[in-house]
Structure formats: C-alpha cells, structure tokens
Amino acid sequence: MCPSNNAIDVKGPESPLTRVAVGLPLPMAGVYDYLVPSDISVKPGDLVTVPFGPRKLTGVVWSFRDLDVDDLPLDKLKYIDCQLDCSALDPAILKFVEWVAAYTLSPQGVILRMVLSVPDATEAPKQKLDYALASSFSWEAADLRKTAAREAVVALMTEQRQLPQKDIERRAGVGASVVKSLVKAGALEAKLRPITKAFHWPSPDLSGPTLAPEQDTAAGKLVSSVEDNKFSVTVLDGVTGSGKTEVYFEAIAAALKQGRQVMVLLPEIALTSQWLDRFKQRFGVMPAEWHSDLNGRERRQCWRAVISGEVAVLVGARSALFLPFPKLGLIIIDEEHDQAFKQEDGVRYHARDMSVVRAKQSKCPLILSSATPSMESLNNVNHGRYIRVILPRRFAGAKPPKIIPLDLKIDVPDRGAWLAPSLVEAIKEATERGEQSLLFLNRRGYAPLTLCRSCGHRLECPSCSAWLVEHRLLKKLQCHHCGYGLPLPEACPKCEEKQSLVPCGPGVERVAEEVSLRFPEARAMVVSSDTVRGPVAAAEFVSIVERKEVDILIGTQLISKGYHFPHLTVVGVVDADLGLFGGDFRASERSFQLLQQVAGRAGRDLEHPGKVFLQTHDPNHPVMCALAANDRDAFYAAEAKERAEAKMPPFGRMAALILSDTKESSVDEACARLARDAPNGKGLQVWGPAPAPITLLRGRYRRRFLIQADLDNRLQPILFKWLSAVKLPSSVRLSVDIDPYNFL
Ligand code: ADP
Ligand code: ZN
C-alpha cells in the first residue's frame, strides 16, 4: 500500500528534486510529469502509483526530465505516491509501446494499457497464513481446558509442520471456534504460507526425437540465430508435416540454456492440446499459457511470473506480444500467415509485424514458421531482410497428399446434396479401410440464408447488413456479426405464409446431415466454434480423433490449423471457391493458404497416404491449378507480379479509415468533411468514402476510405496531418487500420 503524500511541497533550490515523465494507461497521447519524493529512487520502467485528478493510477516511469523544462512549472507538479512492489518494465518495452503507438496512430496510453493488461498484477499478492503448533506448547503449560476436539487438533498438528485453517478444521473434524481458541491460547501460531511456484523452468537437456538430416540442418541454423544473441528474422518454411515444431523446439532449448525467455504465438490458442503435449514431452513441464480463457487469478499469476522472469516459455494468442518479458531470448510465430494474428478491433495491429519490432527492440531472434508463408514474409526473404530455412519434405518419408480438383459441372452432386459422387466414393472407401475423412466447409450452422418461397423475403439481421444463419442444432436463426438471434419462425415474417421458409446453401450442420444419410453406420462429428468451445472441449475433440472414435469430421477453419492426425487420409473441400471472391486483393493468397493447410491434414503418416478433393466450379482458377500441381512457387510468383504492378502490399502501402455512426446522415457528413481535406500527392491515392460492404454493423452505419501509397511514402505522417485537421462530431467513431487485412 502506498502511504499518502500529496501536499505539494516544492523545496528550495538546494534540495535534490527529481522530475520524471510517467506513462499512464489512459487514452491519451503523452506522458505526465511528476516529482519524485526524496525517500524513493526510481528509474525508467519502474511501476509507480500517481495521483491523477481525484484518482490514483498505476503508471510507468518513462524518462528523467530536466527540472526546469518550461511546459509546466514545478509548483504545479504533484509527487509520485509510491513505487509498486513489482519488477520494472524492460526499457525495450517502453520503446515498443512508443513504436506501436506511432505506427498504428494510437494514443501511447492505449498501447501501454495493453502492456498493463492485468492492473492488479502490479501489486504483490498477499501472502496467506497457515497455523503451526507452537514449539513451546504443552497441555500443562497452556491455560486451556482439554477437550476431545482440541486434542484432535493438537494430535494432527504434532504430525504436520503447518496447515491452512480450513485444512485443520477438515482433517481434525472440528469447527472454526476450536481452532480459534487454540490460537488465542497461543497453542497454534500463525506462519506465512510458503509460495508454491506455479511455473517451472523447462529442461533444455532432455533428449528430443532424433532429427532427420534435413531437420537437423534447419535446427542448427535456428540454434545459431539464438546463440548469436542479436536481432534476426528467420522464415521456417516447411511443408505440412515436415516437423517444423520439433525443429523450432531446438531453438527454444538453446534460448533456455542461455536462461532467456521464449514467447510462442499460435493463431488458435484454444486448440493447442497437441502442441502442449509435445512441449511437455520435449521439456518435461508445461509452458505458461496466455489466452482469453484464463480467469483473473491465472492472468495475474502469469503476468507477474512473466515480468519477474519466472516464466521461461509462454505460448499465447496475439495479445501475449504485449506481455512484459524482461529477458526475451526468442519469439516464434507459428502459422505466421494466419490472419488470426491481425487484431480487428480497438488498436488494429498485426501481431506478426509487431513481433518483428518487439524482437528488434529486445535484440533477439524471431522465427516465422509456416508451410504457406505470407507474401509479406517471402518478399522480405527476397530482399535479403529475412533468412529462409527450408524443410522440403514430410517427416519419415510421408508423401504430400494428392490434390484433385473436382469440377462440379461434371461431377455433379445429387439434387439437394453437396458432395460430388467421386468424393462420396473416396469417403466410403476410406471408412471401409478404417481410415478417417475430413469435410471442410468454412461456414458455421446449417444454412447461410433463409428465404421465403412464397414472397422471396430474405431473413436479415435488424442491426447488421447480414443474413441470418440457421443453426438447426440450436433451432435458431443467428447473426454472426452481432450475436442477434431468434427462434426459427413458423411463417414468413413478411407475407405470413406458413411453412414457406427454405434454407439456402450449406453450412457444416447441413453437410453433416448429408453424411448421416449417406453413411448411417459411420461416426460423424461437427467441429466448429459452436461445437468445440474452449481448450477443454478442443483437447477432448483431439483425443476422440486420435483414439479413432470418429470416422468423418465436418469442420470449419477451426480444423485446418496444425493438427496431426495420422489416420486421416481423405479431405474433401466442400466449396473451394468460397474464399476467392469479394474484391479483397489477398483473396487468392488466402484461399491458397487455407486450402493448402486443410489439404495438409491428409496423409501425414507414411502408411496412410492422403487424397484431397477440391469441389470447385472453376477448376482452371490459378489457385486450383497451383494446388493440384503442388506448385506453390509459381503461384506466389504470379501473384507477386500482379500485386507489384498494382502497387498492392507488400509492394505498396495501404491504410483504411472506417467511420461509423448510428445516424446515417451524420456519418456521411463526417465523410464529406474528411473527403474535402483528403491528402493528395505523387504516389498517393485516396479512394472513398464508400459504404463498407457490411454497411450496417451492430446498428452503426459504416463508411470506408482506402489510402494507397508507394513504398517510399510513409502513410502515418500523412494520415496524422489529415486527421488532426478535421474535427469530427463525437458520435462518429473513426478507426484507423494501417495495413488492413479485412475490407468488410
Ligand atoms: P509441421 O508443423 O511441419 O506440419 P509437425 O511438427 O506437426 O509438422 O510434425 C509432424 C509429425 O511428425 C508430428 O507428429 C511430429 O511429432 C513428428 N515428427 C517430426 N519430426 C520428427 C522426428 N525427428 N522424430 C520423430 N517424430 C517427428
Ligand atoms: Zn447483426
């Protein structure tokens, strides 16, 4: 607790006053000056409590300031209250906060708040008390009547060094008053409960699997990047099933040997049970985890153990990037191409890109691992900024799966069905051989659209420009944007015709229905965020598949990431065209990556080669051809050429502005004002304002501007000047998205 000290007492010129700038986790840009009381000494990175208006806030000492800087006179300054009982932030993190704020055009305090994401973790946890039998205790000496209950406690505590009160009560079978009377009489003494360590340092020296020669060479390169102890970026580019995880585990071991911390980011942290098992096997203990499923106590414990250096390896979702590691020795981004690393609300940042900055400031290496690296990372490899380490083959001689596009115009599914005859046949054969199949469709629910047969009315969300998705298992229609839902109506809400509503198109539930009709004997399972919620359910799902208690999986993109299921041999992509359209310049790249990743789940075991069927209306599309020919490089080269010509990222810069308001006229007015002052110049283009494809979202009307620039034009100063000059009404929300990935 801080002693209170707030009387402003500016001492004479001879007294050694110190003035510091303090960063506060508030939506404001700057730092605030405070004086340091003479009885404490602080340095940049220290956590302190300061008075701020009527409140007390936790802040971070940012830098020392000259006493007589003239922006605020000394007698206007307040004193820091106290220093918190917590390790200091590494100065590298302060620089990181400044950098991210400047890059994303966000107030620095908002980024700092992401670092201080667990405010109560900055206070030392209260140490709990146990009781022990007083060493001097004897019944004779004690002024205490002997009862059976008291005797039971004394007997128990003669055996035990110390116990929590509740345990004494339970084990001696007595009530609280019995324990209290013994405490009062001095028979039991309070003792601090020893702190049990929640995190254990993994052992880098346990022997891992024997690496194949190619893996060994790759691991050697990663290990030496760690031993170099300086900033570098390595793209670990290895086909699905090549053993990238085992290879980068060697780099983790090297960092641990140096006593440094390691951060691993995964795109879907709820689904990491296989990863955690492998980690435990290799290093003997579990790593720390950081994701939204942690409760308050776990978050506090983890944050504090990170900053104190107790956590050695942490695996987390993108927000882990802002955890206060003091001695980071390695960052790994697994599945670095995955769009889940882009944060799409609040501060919009890409964790992969920001991890490069984090690594640079912490002077440590970064490994970007993927079977389908992003165009951004490959471009950096081509320019010599990143190193590339390649694993060209699957481990243990497993063959890459055979990828077969199925032309839906020729291989036509039955009426009202979604699976082409060749795919049905392949699943049938696999099931008969006792192997598993996976049907992939990136659509939750039963049907993406419900239509009235009689009047043509489409059921839409009242607050979003989106159709309501039928979830038959829940007997509901749901909006996937805002969560609005209603029970499936019996009649059309518009023309009131009964039994007239028909589902259009398939979601995973509808494909599962077809599977159960076609393969009544097979055990099928739907895997989506509706059926697999959270890490426990995910681990259960993995073990069901591993134990071969399911024959056919029907899943959304949740199932495309990283799994290793040796008995899975057939993959069918129900709608391979789904991601290809929509005017997003990354559509082809993303489709290629997603389909390649899904395909990569098949045939990962030498004994069980895999086949992948892509149902498509456009078998000649470059994405389908590249997948079928297993020619990633040609596809990327063609894609890069197109983008370079259009100066699209990574060959140009891009930013988006998204404006929204509950009143359409007011957002339009704001846009018109911005448009009047829009920047122009050589190598710079501003498009918009245009209604966003999701024009209405959660009751707010949305408009977008898109800004594109040549590589040598930095967008931040241009945007900053533009946006600072225009005053928007407070009801209008403006969100700046540097390097946008989502154009909806
Ligand atoms: P990737 O991430 O490249 O798709 P994984 O790291 O998941 O590949 O490896 C695929 C499978 O092969 C895993 O079950 C992994 O444990 C196994 N594996 C990889 N390398 C080795 C090795 N050297 N010895 C034993 N098993 C290995
Ligand atoms: Zn909605």
XYZ file of C-alpha atoms in Angstrom, residues 36-512:
477
model
C 9.904 12.007 -7.047
C 9.790 12.134 -3.238
C 13.287 12.210 -1.777
C 12.878 8.874 0.011
C 12.447 6.825 -3.136
C 14.621 6.483 -6.158
C 13.201 5.416 -9.466
C 14.464 4.556 -12.903
C 12.711 4.283 -16.265
C 10.466 1.220 -16.348
C 9.592 1.326 -12.652
C 5.929 0.939 -11.802
C 4.543 3.666 -9.588
C 1.274 4.991 -8.263
C 0.500 8.609 -9.002
C -2.345 10.978 -8.211
C -4.300 11.896 -11.303
C -7.179 14.261 -10.647
C -9.190 12.620 -7.887
C -7.852 9.174 -8.783
C -4.749 7.167 -8.104
C -3.345 5.447 -11.156
C -0.652 2.921 -11.841
C 1.894 4.341 -14.231
C 5.342 3.680 -15.575
C 8.349 5.939 -15.124
C 9.217 6.756 -18.711
C 12.223 9.035 -18.527
C 14.036 11.625 -16.444
C 13.242 15.234 -17.225
C 15.124 18.444 -16.642
C 13.759 20.158 -13.578
C 13.177 23.439 -15.300
C 11.627 22.405 -18.614
C 9.179 25.167 -19.198
C 5.955 23.352 -20.129
C 4.808 23.017 -16.512
C 6.287 24.946 -13.569
C 7.451 22.919 -10.590
C 4.785 24.185 -8.239
C 2.119 22.722 -10.495
C 3.621 19.262 -10.311
C 2.473 16.527 -7.967
C 4.588 13.889 -6.343
C 4.634 10.246 -7.197
C 2.789 8.379 -4.447
C 4.964 5.348 -4.236
C 6.798 2.693 -6.103
C 4.965 -0.627 -6.540
C 6.309 -3.902 -5.280
C 6.804 -5.295 -8.760
C 9.713 -5.780 -11.150
C 10.311 -2.915 -13.573
C 9.329 -2.974 -17.229
C 12.246 -3.589 -19.526
C 13.144 -0.300 -21.288
C 12.806 -2.236 -24.570
C 9.062 -2.459 -23.850
C 8.781 1.288 -23.406
C 10.303 1.721 -26.835
C 7.971 -0.934 -28.194
C 4.944 0.922 -26.813
C 6.107 4.148 -28.426
C 6.717 2.417 -31.720
C 3.357 0.618 -31.885
C 1.531 3.817 -30.917
C 3.237 5.772 -33.664
C 2.738 3.037 -36.243
C -0.950 2.387 -35.556
C -1.688 6.079 -34.902
C -2.994 5.202 -31.453
C -2.511 7.127 -28.227
C 0.521 5.822 -26.399
C -1.514 5.315 -23.223
C -3.792 2.862 -25.018
C -0.828 0.716 -26.015
C 0.588 0.956 -22.501
C -2.776 -0.276 -21.227
C -2.262 -3.386 -23.360
C 1.022 -3.968 -21.507
C -0.528 -3.287 -18.103
C -3.452 -5.505 -19.056
C -3.786 -7.010 -15.586
C -3.786 -3.940 -13.327
C -3.938 -5.813 -10.028
C -0.916 -7.918 -11.001
C 1.307 -4.939 -10.269
C 0.548 -5.321 -6.558
C 2.388 -8.076 -4.716
C -0.041 -10.889 -3.941
C -0.998 -11.044 -0.292
C 0.808 -13.882 1.347
C -1.580 -16.209 3.116
C -1.231 -17.530 6.666
C -1.132 -21.086 7.968
C -1.049 -22.352 11.537
C 1.583 -24.463 13.244
C 1.781 -25.900 16.728
C 3.743 -23.535 18.968
C 7.152 -25.037 19.703
C 6.709 -24.311 23.391
C 3.290 -25.937 23.572
C 2.373 -28.355 26.314
C -1.024 -29.073 27.804
C 0.403 -28.479 31.252
C 1.715 -25.028 30.454
C -1.253 -23.967 28.351
C -4.109 -22.222 30.038
C -6.541 -24.419 28.164
C -9.137 -26.966 29.031
C -8.520 -30.291 27.279
C -11.442 -31.304 25.057
C -11.638 -34.087 22.527
C -11.807 -31.545 19.691
C -8.760 -29.606 20.873
C -6.876 -32.840 21.392
C -7.642 -33.874 17.838
C -6.165 -30.631 16.546
C -3.049 -30.923 18.668
C -2.573 -34.536 17.587
C -2.888 -33.521 13.948
C -0.519 -30.583 14.268
C 2.114 -32.629 16.067
C 2.383 -34.555 12.809
C 2.132 -31.571 10.463
C 4.571 -28.718 10.058
C 1.855 -26.171 9.188
C -1.589 -26.151 7.609
C -4.220 -23.666 6.418
C -7.021 -23.199 8.944
C -9.600 -24.816 6.679
C -7.434 -27.940 6.353
C -7.012 -28.174 10.113
C -10.777 -27.996 10.570
C -11.423 -30.586 7.901
C -8.732 -33.043 8.887
C -9.289 -32.823 12.637
C -13.064 -32.780 12.125
C -13.554 -29.666 14.241
C -15.224 -26.275 13.865
C -13.584 -22.887 13.400
C -14.110 -21.923 17.037
C -11.920 -24.804 18.224
C -9.009 -23.606 16.092
C -9.593 -20.026 17.223
C -9.483 -20.984 20.879
C -6.146 -22.730 20.339
C -4.778 -19.683 18.537
C -5.978 -17.419 21.320
C -4.304 -19.566 23.942
C -1.041 -19.461 21.991
C -1.106 -23.174 21.223
C -1.219 -22.510 17.480
C 0.952 -19.853 15.847
C 0.470 -18.110 12.532
C 3.118 -18.863 9.894
C 3.488 -17.440 6.382
C 2.399 -19.970 3.836
C 5.315 -20.821 1.512
C 4.671 -19.637 -2.046
C 4.351 -22.567 -4.380
C 5.858 -21.985 -7.780
C 3.235 -22.036 -10.497
C 5.775 -22.216 -13.297
C 8.782 -24.428 -13.661
C 11.813 -23.871 -15.834
C 11.698 -26.419 -18.668
C 14.697 -28.704 -19.076
C 16.503 -27.996 -22.318
C 18.641 -31.080 -21.887
C 16.023 -33.816 -22.062
C 16.597 -35.632 -25.298
C 14.174 -34.794 -28.076
C 13.392 -37.006 -31.057
C 16.278 -37.810 -33.366
C 16.046 -35.289 -36.140
C 16.251 -36.316 -39.758
C 19.308 -34.812 -41.538
C 17.302 -32.005 -43.173
C 15.614 -31.183 -39.878
C 18.952 -31.240 -38.140
C 20.468 -28.762 -40.559
C 17.457 -26.476 -40.202
C 17.544 -26.732 -36.409
C 21.266 -25.917 -36.453
C 20.582 -22.657 -38.277
C 17.835 -21.674 -35.846
C 20.006 -22.547 -32.867
C 22.853 -20.417 -34.123
C 20.476 -17.475 -34.621
C 19.620 -17.825 -30.928
C 23.249 -18.155 -29.897
C 24.102 -15.030 -31.873
C 22.061 -13.136 -29.334
C 21.011 -10.426 -31.690
C 18.039 -9.434 -33.787
C 17.295 -11.564 -36.841
C 14.232 -12.905 -38.601
C 14.141 -16.438 -39.972
C 11.278 -17.828 -42.009
C 10.987 -21.547 -41.252
C 9.380 -22.608 -44.490
C 8.487 -26.273 -44.331
C 5.740 -28.277 -45.998
C 2.898 -29.547 -43.796
C 4.107 -32.495 -41.739
C 7.812 -31.706 -42.155
C 8.303 -31.388 -38.411
C 8.621 -27.603 -38.017
C 7.598 -27.812 -34.380
C 10.296 -30.348 -33.494
C 12.811 -28.188 -35.333
C 11.993 -24.914 -33.592
C 11.901 -26.724 -30.239
C 15.694 -26.916 -30.636
C 15.837 -23.138 -30.855
C 13.713 -22.937 -27.696
C 16.146 -25.276 -25.961
C 19.036 -23.027 -26.979
C 17.337 -19.937 -25.533
C 16.572 -21.797 -22.300
C 20.216 -22.778 -21.970
C 21.038 -19.088 -22.020
C 18.490 -18.504 -19.266
C 16.355 -16.364 -21.558
C 12.603 -16.282 -22.048
C 10.712 -17.507 -25.095
C 7.361 -16.367 -26.458
C 5.464 -18.538 -28.931
C 2.356 -17.167 -30.625
C -0.188 -19.537 -32.126
C -3.227 -18.485 -34.140
C -5.805 -20.569 -32.303
C -4.706 -20.940 -28.755
C -7.801 -22.849 -27.682
C -6.737 -25.659 -29.961
C -3.223 -26.326 -28.831
C -3.513 -29.509 -26.844
C -1.301 -31.449 -29.258
C 1.295 -28.700 -29.147
C 1.261 -28.650 -25.348
C 1.642 -32.431 -25.169
C 4.662 -32.304 -27.440
C 6.183 -29.484 -25.457
C 5.764 -31.421 -22.236
C 7.337 -34.461 -23.810
C 10.317 -32.476 -25.008
C 10.879 -30.225 -21.999
C 9.370 -32.103 -19.080
C 6.970 -29.372 -17.946
C 4.078 -27.360 -19.336
C 4.732 -23.882 -20.721
C 2.785 -20.892 -19.409
C -0.343 -20.140 -21.421
C -1.886 -16.787 -22.271
C -5.345 -16.563 -23.813
C -8.839 -15.311 -23.214
C -9.915 -18.432 -21.347
C -7.727 -17.664 -18.327
C -9.526 -16.460 -15.217
C -8.485 -13.387 -13.253
C -6.236 -15.246 -10.848
C -4.455 -17.102 -13.641
C -3.895 -13.868 -15.560
C -2.442 -12.165 -12.501
C -0.183 -15.063 -11.718
C 1.022 -15.367 -15.294
C 1.648 -11.644 -15.835
C 3.637 -11.402 -12.631
C 5.636 -14.516 -13.392
C 6.468 -13.133 -16.831
C 7.760 -9.819 -15.521
C 9.689 -11.463 -12.689
C 11.394 -13.763 -15.174
C 9.915 -16.900 -13.647
C 8.088 -17.892 -16.825
C 10.544 -19.436 -19.258
C 8.332 -20.314 -22.196
C 4.928 -18.817 -22.817
C 2.563 -19.867 -25.550
C -0.183 -17.443 -26.311
C -2.572 -15.646 -28.558
C -1.602 -12.381 -30.234
C -2.091 -10.262 -27.113
C 0.845 -12.093 -25.486
C 3.029 -9.836 -27.597
C 2.414 -7.110 -25.031
C 3.433 -9.151 -22.003
C 6.354 -7.604 -20.102
C 9.140 -10.151 -20.670
C 12.347 -8.744 -19.170
C 14.812 -11.102 -20.873
C 13.304 -12.218 -24.110
C 15.647 -14.513 -25.995
C 13.406 -15.752 -28.806
C 10.000 -15.123 -30.385
C 8.266 -17.716 -32.543
C 5.172 -17.052 -34.618
C 3.710 -20.379 -35.692
C 1.471 -20.384 -38.793
C 2.691 -16.861 -39.390
C 0.489 -16.465 -42.485
C -2.658 -16.773 -40.389
C -4.998 -13.823 -40.371
C -5.914 -14.510 -36.754
C -2.768 -12.554 -35.860
C -4.431 -9.393 -37.080
C -6.409 -7.651 -34.381
C -9.515 -6.163 -35.951
C -10.948 -4.018 -33.196
C -9.599 -1.484 -30.767
C -5.996 -0.953 -31.774
C -5.689 -2.648 -35.133
C -2.313 -4.299 -35.306
C -0.771 -7.356 -36.894
C 0.985 -9.411 -34.244
C 3.390 -10.885 -36.791
C 4.531 -7.483 -37.981
C 4.715 -6.057 -34.484
C 6.685 -9.081 -33.320
C 9.436 -8.034 -35.705
C 9.648 -4.724 -33.870
C 9.455 -6.403 -30.490
C 12.330 -8.716 -31.426
C 14.382 -5.840 -32.767
C 13.954 -3.842 -29.586
C 14.680 -6.826 -27.373
C 17.662 -7.674 -29.599
C 16.545 -11.258 -30.052
C 15.812 -13.549 -32.979
C 12.343 -14.145 -34.397
C 11.205 -17.310 -36.167
C 8.226 -17.148 -38.531
C 7.048 -20.671 -39.184
C 4.626 -21.766 -41.899
C 4.022 -24.193 -44.734
C 2.473 -21.319 -46.645
C 4.370 -18.156 -45.664
C 2.719 -14.822 -46.270
C 3.605 -12.790 -49.338
C 4.918 -10.166 -46.928
C 7.432 -12.542 -45.359
C 8.521 -14.058 -48.659
C 9.046 -10.594 -50.068
C 11.303 -9.813 -47.111
C 13.219 -13.016 -47.813
C 13.634 -11.980 -51.438
C 15.019 -8.628 -50.341
C 17.501 -10.279 -48.014
C 15.903 -8.827 -44.897
C 14.835 -12.231 -43.576
C 16.688 -15.539 -43.690
C 14.850 -18.556 -45.062
C 15.268 -22.104 -43.756
C 13.516 -24.737 -45.819
C 12.127 -28.167 -44.934
C 11.112 -29.507 -48.328
C 9.784 -32.927 -47.335
C 7.378 -34.518 -44.917
C 8.923 -36.310 -41.986
C 9.686 -40.033 -42.226
C 9.045 -40.254 -45.929
C 5.306 -39.492 -45.812
C 4.249 -38.302 -49.269
C 2.499 -34.996 -49.884
C -1.231 -35.604 -50.362
C -2.554 -35.883 -53.894
C -4.769 -32.882 -54.612
C -7.603 -33.411 -57.070
C -9.926 -30.595 -58.190
C -13.472 -31.872 -58.801
C -15.351 -29.915 -61.422
C -18.863 -29.529 -60.019
C -20.199 -29.060 -63.542
C -19.072 -32.582 -64.411
C -19.041 -34.350 -61.064
C -22.491 -33.109 -60.110
C -23.814 -33.713 -56.585
C -27.330 -35.186 -56.296
C -30.224 -32.765 -56.084
C -30.348 -31.157 -52.661
C -26.956 -32.639 -51.768
C -23.498 -31.071 -51.612
C -20.998 -33.873 -52.049
C -19.842 -34.933 -55.527
C -20.060 -38.654 -56.353
C -16.248 -39.096 -56.529
C -15.835 -37.593 -53.094
C -18.600 -39.774 -51.667
C -16.873 -42.815 -53.125
C -13.488 -41.827 -51.629
C -15.011 -41.350 -48.178
C -16.752 -44.683 -48.449
C -13.506 -46.455 -49.289
C -11.592 -44.709 -46.525
C -14.242 -45.610 -43.976
C -14.140 -49.229 -45.118
C -10.361 -49.257 -44.672
C -10.871 -47.936 -41.156
C -9.366 -44.547 -42.014
C -10.717 -41.112 -41.235
C -12.074 -38.393 -43.521
C -12.494 -34.675 -43.136
C -15.029 -32.494 -44.908
C -14.090 -28.858 -44.780
C -16.549 -26.010 -45.180
C -15.835 -22.646 -43.722
C -19.432 -21.939 -42.719
C -20.929 -22.451 -39.318
C -24.521 -23.519 -38.847
C -26.989 -25.241 -41.155
C -27.660 -22.738 -43.919
C -26.256 -19.258 -44.569
C -29.553 -17.902 -45.897
C -33.217 -18.471 -45.211
C -35.665 -17.416 -47.911
C -39.461 -17.285 -48.215
C -40.555 -19.475 -51.110
C -43.729 -17.514 -51.419
C -42.645 -13.842 -51.397
C -38.861 -14.078 -51.799
C -38.168 -12.314 -48.497
C -34.672 -12.981 -47.078
C -34.218 -13.075 -43.340
C -31.745 -10.381 -42.341
C -30.325 -9.090 -39.078
C -32.097 -5.902 -37.977
C -28.791 -4.304 -36.875
C -26.331 -5.564 -39.496
C -26.234 -5.901 -43.253
C -26.064 -9.654 -42.991
C -28.293 -12.625 -43.489
C -29.336 -14.640 -40.504
C -27.714 -18.041 -40.377
C -29.829 -21.026 -39.447
C -28.439 -23.127 -36.610
C -30.572 -26.214 -36.667
C -28.993 -27.793 -33.589
C -29.994 -24.700 -31.608
C -33.298 -24.281 -33.532
C -32.348 -20.656 -34.080
C -31.501 -18.052 -36.667
C -28.398 -16.104 -35.736
C -26.437 -13.094 -36.868
C -22.733 -13.963 -36.951
C -21.755 -10.324 -36.588
C -23.673 -9.104 -33.553
C -24.989 -12.290 -31.979
C -28.670 -11.367 -32.510
C -30.816 -14.479 -32.616
C -34.426 -15.572 -32.843
C -36.227 -18.914 -32.814
C -36.836 -20.317 -36.266
C -40.197 -18.742 -37.283
C -43.049 -20.947 -38.496
C -44.252 -18.384 -41.007
C -42.572 -15.772 -43.176
C -42.308 -12.561 -41.126
C -43.205 -10.556 -44.242
C -46.045 -12.355 -46.072
C -47.044 -14.535 -43.112
C -47.272 -17.601 -45.316
C -46.847 -20.730 -43.172
C -44.159 -23.383 -43.877
C -42.738 -21.220 -46.633
C -39.221 -20.632 -45.329
C -36.471 -22.625 -47.002
C -32.795 -22.861 -46.128
C -30.413 -21.967 -48.966
C -26.884 -23.281 -49.257
C -24.951 -25.448 -46.860
C -23.199 -24.889 -43.556
C -21.337 -27.625 -41.697
C -24.512 -28.860 -39.979
C -26.190 -29.422 -43.330
C -23.193 -31.317 -44.692
C -23.287 -33.415 -41.516
